[in-house]
């Protein structure tokens, strides 16, 4: 039912949320030796989700390791500037999607009330 009401935006919100978790994990492990930075390929995850795969598996199948611009001596591939930029970009997109869904719910609520 939610796919009919919210379309692609509900699935996008779930995947963006999972991507925030992956990016946050990268940032948290910036000083962990041999930690490999990862990211969620949003387009691939959304395509899988719209094909009927549940959101956890869709995002999990779209996780990719980052190739660092500059390697570190301890084997960690987290580059804070890259991670922070990706996190901020994804947070803005998450907020925009949430705003769209909020507007959709408010429209439906007004329609039900007859306003």
Short mmCIF file of N, CA and C in Angstrom, two decimals:
data_model
loop_
_atom_site.label_atom_id
_atom_site.label_comp_id
_atom_site.label_asym_id
_atom_site.label_seq_id
_atom_site.Cartn_x
_atom_site.Cartn_y
_atom_site.Cartn_z
N UNK A 1 0.82 -1.20 0.00
CA UNK A 1 0.00 0.00 0.00
C UNK A 1 0.86 1.26 0.00
N UNK A 2 1.96 1.25 0.76
CA UNK A 2 2.79 2.45 0.83
C UNK A 2 3.43 2.78 -0.50
N UNK A 3 3.74 1.77 -1.32
CA UNK A 3 4.33 2.04 -2.63
C UNK A 3 3.34 2.78 -3.51
N UNK A 4 2.05 2.46 -3.39
CA UNK A 4 1.04 3.16 -4.17
C UNK A 4 0.85 4.59 -3.70
N UNK A 5 0.94 4.81 -2.40
CA UNK A 5 0.76 6.15 -1.85
C UNK A 5 1.99 7.02 -2.02
N UNK A 6 3.15 6.44 -1.80
CA UNK A 6 4.37 7.24 -1.76
C UNK A 6 5.28 7.02 -2.96
N UNK A 7 4.98 6.01 -3.77
CA UNK A 7 5.78 5.75 -4.96
C UNK A 7 7.22 5.41 -4.60
N UNK A 8 8.10 5.94 -5.37
CA UNK A 8 9.52 5.64 -5.22
C UNK A 8 10.14 6.30 -3.98
N UNK A 9 9.48 7.30 -3.45
CA UNK A 9 10.05 8.09 -2.36
C UNK A 9 10.19 7.33 -1.05
N UNK A 10 9.28 6.42 -0.77
CA UNK A 10 9.40 5.61 0.44
C UNK A 10 10.62 4.71 0.39
N UNK A 11 10.83 4.08 -0.78
CA UNK A 11 12.00 3.22 -0.96
C UNK A 11 13.28 4.06 -0.91
N UNK A 12 13.26 5.24 -1.52
CA UNK A 12 14.43 6.11 -1.53
C UNK A 12 14.80 6.52 -0.10
N UNK A 13 13.80 6.79 0.72
CA UNK A 13 14.05 7.19 2.10
C UNK A 13 14.73 6.06 2.88
N UNK A 14 14.26 4.84 2.69
CA UNK A 14 14.87 3.69 3.37
C UNK A 14 16.34 3.52 2.96
N UNK A 15 16.61 3.62 1.67
CA UNK A 15 17.97 3.42 1.19
C UNK A 15 18.87 4.56 1.63
N UNK A 16 18.37 5.79 1.60
CA UNK A 16 19.17 6.93 2.07
C UNK A 16 19.51 6.77 3.55
N UNK A 17 18.56 6.26 4.32
CA UNK A 17 18.80 6.03 5.74
C UNK A 17 19.91 5.00 5.94
N UNK A 18 19.87 3.93 5.18
CA UNK A 18 20.90 2.90 5.29
C UNK A 18 22.25 3.44 4.82
N UNK A 19 22.23 4.28 3.80
CA UNK A 19 23.49 4.88 3.33
C UNK A 19 24.09 5.79 4.40
N UNK A 20 23.23 6.53 5.11
CA UNK A 20 23.74 7.37 6.21
C UNK A 20 24.46 6.51 7.25
N UNK A 21 23.92 5.33 7.52
CA UNK A 21 24.56 4.43 8.47
C UNK A 21 25.93 3.96 8.00
N UNK A 22 26.04 3.62 6.72
CA UNK A 22 27.32 3.16 6.17
C UNK A 22 28.34 4.29 6.20
N UNK A 23 27.92 5.48 5.78
CA UNK A 23 28.84 6.63 5.78
C UNK A 23 29.25 7.02 7.19
N UNK A 24 28.30 6.96 8.12
CA UNK A 24 28.61 7.23 9.52
C UNK A 24 29.61 6.23 10.09
N UNK A 25 29.48 4.99 9.68
CA UNK A 25 30.42 3.95 10.11
C UNK A 25 31.82 4.24 9.57
N UNK A 26 31.89 4.72 8.33
CA UNK A 26 33.19 5.09 7.77
C UNK A 26 33.84 6.19 8.60
N UNK A 27 33.05 7.21 8.92
CA UNK A 27 33.58 8.34 9.69
C UNK A 27 34.02 7.88 11.08
N UNK A 28 33.23 7.02 11.69
CA UNK A 28 33.57 6.52 13.03
C UNK A 28 34.84 5.68 13.03
N UNK A 29 35.14 5.05 11.90
CA UNK A 29 36.31 4.18 11.83
C UNK A 29 37.49 4.81 11.08
N UNK A 30 37.52 6.12 11.05
CA UNK A 30 38.58 6.82 10.31
C UNK A 30 39.98 6.52 10.86
N UNK A 31 40.07 6.16 12.11
CA UNK A 31 41.38 5.89 12.71
C UNK A 31 41.62 4.40 12.94
N UNK A 32 40.77 3.55 12.42
CA UNK A 32 40.90 2.10 12.61
C UNK A 32 41.84 1.53 11.55
N UNK A 33 42.94 0.93 11.95
CA UNK A 33 43.85 0.36 10.95
C UNK A 33 43.16 -0.70 10.08
N UNK A 34 43.46 -0.68 8.81
CA UNK A 34 42.95 -1.63 7.81
C UNK A 34 41.45 -1.57 7.58
N UNK A 35 40.79 -0.53 8.08
CA UNK A 35 39.36 -0.39 7.81
C UNK A 35 39.18 0.05 6.35
N UNK A 36 38.25 -0.59 5.66
CA UNK A 36 37.99 -0.28 4.26
C UNK A 36 36.68 0.50 4.16
N UNK A 37 36.78 1.72 3.65
CA UNK A 37 35.60 2.58 3.51
C UNK A 37 34.64 1.98 2.49
N UNK A 38 33.34 2.10 2.78
CA UNK A 38 32.31 1.56 1.91
C UNK A 38 31.29 2.65 1.61
N UNK A 39 30.49 2.40 0.60
CA UNK A 39 29.39 3.30 0.26
C UNK A 39 28.30 2.47 -0.39
N UNK A 40 27.09 2.98 -0.38
CA UNK A 40 25.96 2.33 -1.02
C UNK A 40 25.75 2.97 -2.39
N UNK A 41 25.73 2.15 -3.43
CA UNK A 41 25.41 2.65 -4.76
C UNK A 41 23.90 2.88 -4.77
N UNK A 42 23.51 4.14 -4.59
CA UNK A 42 22.10 4.48 -4.41
C UNK A 42 21.25 4.03 -5.60
N UNK A 43 21.72 4.29 -6.80
CA UNK A 43 20.94 3.94 -8.00
C UNK A 43 20.71 2.43 -8.09
N UNK A 44 21.76 1.64 -7.83
CA UNK A 44 21.62 0.18 -7.89
C UNK A 44 20.69 -0.33 -6.79
N UNK A 45 20.81 0.24 -5.60
CA UNK A 45 19.96 -0.18 -4.49
C UNK A 45 18.50 0.17 -4.76
N UNK A 46 18.26 1.37 -5.30
CA UNK A 46 16.90 1.78 -5.59
C UNK A 46 16.30 0.92 -6.69
N UNK A 47 17.09 0.60 -7.69
CA UNK A 47 16.61 -0.27 -8.76
C UNK A 47 16.23 -1.65 -8.23
N UNK A 48 17.08 -2.19 -7.36
CA UNK A 48 16.78 -3.50 -6.76
C UNK A 48 15.53 -3.41 -5.89
N UNK A 49 15.40 -2.34 -5.14
CA UNK A 49 14.22 -2.16 -4.27
C UNK A 49 12.95 -2.07 -5.07
N UNK A 50 13.00 -1.36 -6.19
CA UNK A 50 11.80 -1.22 -7.03
C UNK A 50 11.48 -2.52 -7.77
N UNK A 51 12.48 -3.40 -7.89
CA UNK A 51 12.25 -4.71 -8.50
C UNK A 51 11.66 -5.70 -7.50
N UNK A 52 11.47 -5.26 -6.26
CA UNK A 52 10.81 -6.10 -5.28
C UNK A 52 11.70 -6.66 -4.19
N UNK A 53 12.99 -6.39 -4.24
CA UNK A 53 13.91 -6.86 -3.20
C UNK A 53 13.67 -6.02 -1.95
N UNK A 54 13.68 -6.66 -0.76
CA UNK A 54 13.48 -5.87 0.47
C UNK A 54 14.64 -4.90 0.65
N UNK A 55 14.40 -3.83 1.39
CA UNK A 55 15.35 -2.72 1.47
C UNK A 55 16.70 -3.11 2.06
N UNK A 56 16.72 -3.98 3.05
CA UNK A 56 17.99 -4.41 3.64
C UNK A 56 18.85 -5.12 2.60
N UNK A 57 18.25 -6.05 1.87
CA UNK A 57 19.01 -6.80 0.86
C UNK A 57 19.36 -5.92 -0.32
N UNK A 58 18.48 -4.99 -0.68
CA UNK A 58 18.76 -4.10 -1.81
C UNK A 58 19.97 -3.23 -1.51
N UNK A 59 20.00 -2.63 -0.32
CA UNK A 59 21.14 -1.79 0.06
C UNK A 59 22.38 -2.64 0.26
N UNK A 60 22.22 -3.82 0.85
CA UNK A 60 23.36 -4.71 1.08
C UNK A 60 24.03 -5.16 -0.21
N UNK A 61 23.22 -5.40 -1.23
CA UNK A 61 23.78 -5.84 -2.51
C UNK A 61 24.44 -4.70 -3.26
N UNK A 62 24.16 -3.46 -2.86
CA UNK A 62 24.71 -2.30 -3.55
C UNK A 62 25.86 -1.65 -2.80
N UNK A 63 26.36 -2.31 -1.75
CA UNK A 63 27.50 -1.75 -1.00
C UNK A 63 28.77 -2.00 -1.81
N UNK A 64 29.54 -0.92 -1.95
CA UNK A 64 30.79 -0.98 -2.70
C UNK A 64 31.92 -0.42 -1.84
N UNK A 65 33.10 -0.97 -2.01
CA UNK A 65 34.27 -0.42 -1.33
C UNK A 65 34.77 0.79 -2.10
N UNK A 66 35.19 1.80 -1.36
CA UNK A 66 35.74 3.00 -1.99
C UNK A 66 37.19 2.76 -2.39
N UNK A 67 37.56 3.34 -3.50
CA UNK A 67 38.96 3.34 -3.92
C UNK A 67 39.54 4.67 -3.44
N UNK A 68 40.53 4.62 -2.55
CA UNK A 68 41.05 5.88 -2.01
C UNK A 68 41.86 6.66 -3.04
N UNK A 69 41.80 7.97 -2.90
CA UNK A 69 42.62 8.84 -3.74
C UNK A 69 44.08 8.74 -3.32
N UNK A 70 44.26 8.67 -2.02
CA UNK A 70 45.62 8.60 -1.48
C UNK A 70 45.63 7.53 -0.39
N UNK A 71 46.42 6.51 -0.57
CA UNK A 71 46.50 5.43 0.41
C UNK A 71 47.15 5.88 1.71
N UNK A 72 46.84 5.17 2.78
CA UNK A 72 47.45 5.48 4.07
C UNK A 72 48.38 4.34 4.48
N UNK A 73 49.28 4.63 5.37
CA UNK A 73 50.26 3.63 5.80
C UNK A 73 49.63 2.49 6.60
N UNK A 74 48.54 2.79 7.31
CA UNK A 74 47.92 1.76 8.14
C UNK A 74 46.86 0.95 7.40
N UNK A 75 46.66 1.20 6.10
CA UNK A 75 45.71 0.42 5.31
C UNK A 75 44.28 0.91 5.38
N UNK A 76 44.03 1.97 6.11
CA UNK A 76 42.69 2.54 6.23
C UNK A 76 42.39 3.35 4.97
N UNK A 77 41.22 3.14 4.37
CA UNK A 77 40.88 3.84 3.13
C UNK A 77 39.87 4.98 3.33
N UNK A 78 39.58 5.34 4.58
CA UNK A 78 38.65 6.43 4.86
C UNK A 78 39.35 7.76 4.61
N UNK A 79 38.76 8.58 3.77
CA UNK A 79 39.23 9.94 3.54
C UNK A 79 38.14 10.86 4.06
N UNK A 80 38.44 11.54 5.15
CA UNK A 80 37.41 12.30 5.86
C UNK A 80 36.70 13.32 4.98
N UNK A 81 37.40 14.01 4.13
CA UNK A 81 36.74 15.01 3.28
C UNK A 81 35.72 14.36 2.35
N UNK A 82 36.07 13.22 1.80
CA UNK A 82 35.15 12.49 0.92
C UNK A 82 33.94 12.00 1.70
N UNK A 83 34.19 11.44 2.86
CA UNK A 83 33.10 10.90 3.68
C UNK A 83 32.16 12.01 4.16
N UNK A 84 32.74 13.11 4.60
CA UNK A 84 31.91 14.21 5.09
C UNK A 84 31.07 14.81 3.97
N UNK A 85 31.64 14.94 2.79
CA UNK A 85 30.88 15.48 1.65
C UNK A 85 29.76 14.53 1.25
N UNK A 86 30.05 13.22 1.20
CA UNK A 86 29.03 12.24 0.85
C UNK A 86 27.92 12.20 1.91
N UNK A 87 28.32 12.29 3.18
CA UNK A 87 27.34 12.28 4.28
C UNK A 87 26.43 13.50 4.18
N UNK A 88 27.02 14.67 3.97
CA UNK A 88 26.23 15.90 3.88
C UNK A 88 25.29 15.87 2.67
N UNK A 89 25.79 15.41 1.54
CA UNK A 89 24.95 15.32 0.34
C UNK A 89 23.78 14.37 0.56
N UNK A 90 24.06 13.23 1.16
CA UNK A 90 23.01 12.25 1.42
C UNK A 90 22.02 12.76 2.46
N UNK A 91 22.50 13.49 3.46
CA UNK A 91 21.61 14.05 4.48
C UNK A 91 20.65 15.07 3.88
N UNK A 92 21.15 15.88 2.95
CA UNK A 92 20.28 16.86 2.28
C UNK A 92 19.23 16.14 1.44
N UNK A 93 19.66 15.11 0.71
CA UNK A 93 18.71 14.34 -0.11
C UNK A 93 17.69 13.63 0.77
N UNK A 94 18.13 13.11 1.91
CA UNK A 94 17.22 12.46 2.85
C UNK A 94 16.18 13.46 3.35
N UNK A 95 16.64 14.63 3.72
CA UNK A 95 15.74 15.67 4.21
C UNK A 95 14.74 16.10 3.14
N UNK A 96 15.20 16.22 1.91
CA UNK A 96 14.30 16.60 0.81
C UNK A 96 13.25 15.52 0.57
N UNK A 97 13.66 14.28 0.58
CA UNK A 97 12.72 13.17 0.39
C UNK A 97 11.72 13.13 1.53
N UNK A 98 12.20 13.32 2.75
CA UNK A 98 11.31 13.34 3.91
C UNK A 98 10.32 14.49 3.81
N UNK A 99 10.76 15.65 3.35
CA UNK A 99 9.87 16.79 3.16
C UNK A 99 8.80 16.51 2.12
N UNK A 100 9.18 15.84 1.04
CA UNK A 100 8.21 15.47 0.03
C UNK A 100 7.16 14.53 0.61
N UNK A 101 7.62 13.53 1.35
CA UNK A 101 6.68 12.57 1.95
C UNK A 101 5.77 13.24 2.97
N UNK A 102 6.32 14.17 3.74
CA UNK A 102 5.52 14.91 4.71
C UNK A 102 4.42 15.68 4.00
N UNK A 103 4.76 16.33 2.90
CA UNK A 103 3.77 17.05 2.12
C UNK A 103 2.70 16.13 1.56
N UNK A 104 3.11 14.95 1.12
CA UNK A 104 2.15 13.97 0.59
C UNK A 104 1.18 13.52 1.69
N UNK A 105 1.70 13.26 2.88
CA UNK A 105 0.85 12.84 4.00
C UNK A 105 -0.11 13.96 4.38
N UNK A 106 0.38 15.19 4.42
CA UNK A 106 -0.49 16.32 4.75
C UNK A 106 -1.60 16.48 3.71
N UNK A 107 -1.28 16.30 2.44
CA UNK A 107 -2.29 16.37 1.38
C UNK A 107 -3.34 15.28 1.55
N UNK A 108 -2.90 14.08 1.85
CA UNK A 108 -3.84 12.98 2.07
C UNK A 108 -4.72 13.24 3.30
N UNK A 109 -4.10 13.76 4.35
CA UNK A 109 -4.85 14.07 5.57
C UNK A 109 -5.92 15.11 5.30
N UNK A 110 -5.57 16.15 4.55
CA UNK A 110 -6.57 17.19 4.19
C UNK A 110 -7.67 16.61 3.33
N UNK A 111 -7.32 15.70 2.43
CA UNK A 111 -8.33 15.10 1.56
C UNK A 111 -9.30 14.23 2.38
N UNK A 112 -8.78 13.52 3.34
CA UNK A 112 -9.63 12.67 4.19
C UNK A 112 -10.56 13.53 5.05
N UNK A 113 -10.04 14.64 5.57
CA UNK A 113 -10.85 15.54 6.39
C UNK A 113 -11.86 16.31 5.55
N UNK A 114 -11.58 16.47 4.28
CA UNK A 114 -12.46 17.25 3.43
C UNK A 114 -12.13 18.73 3.45
N UNK A 115 -10.92 19.10 3.82
CA UNK A 115 -10.51 20.51 3.86
C UNK A 115 -10.31 21.07 2.47
#
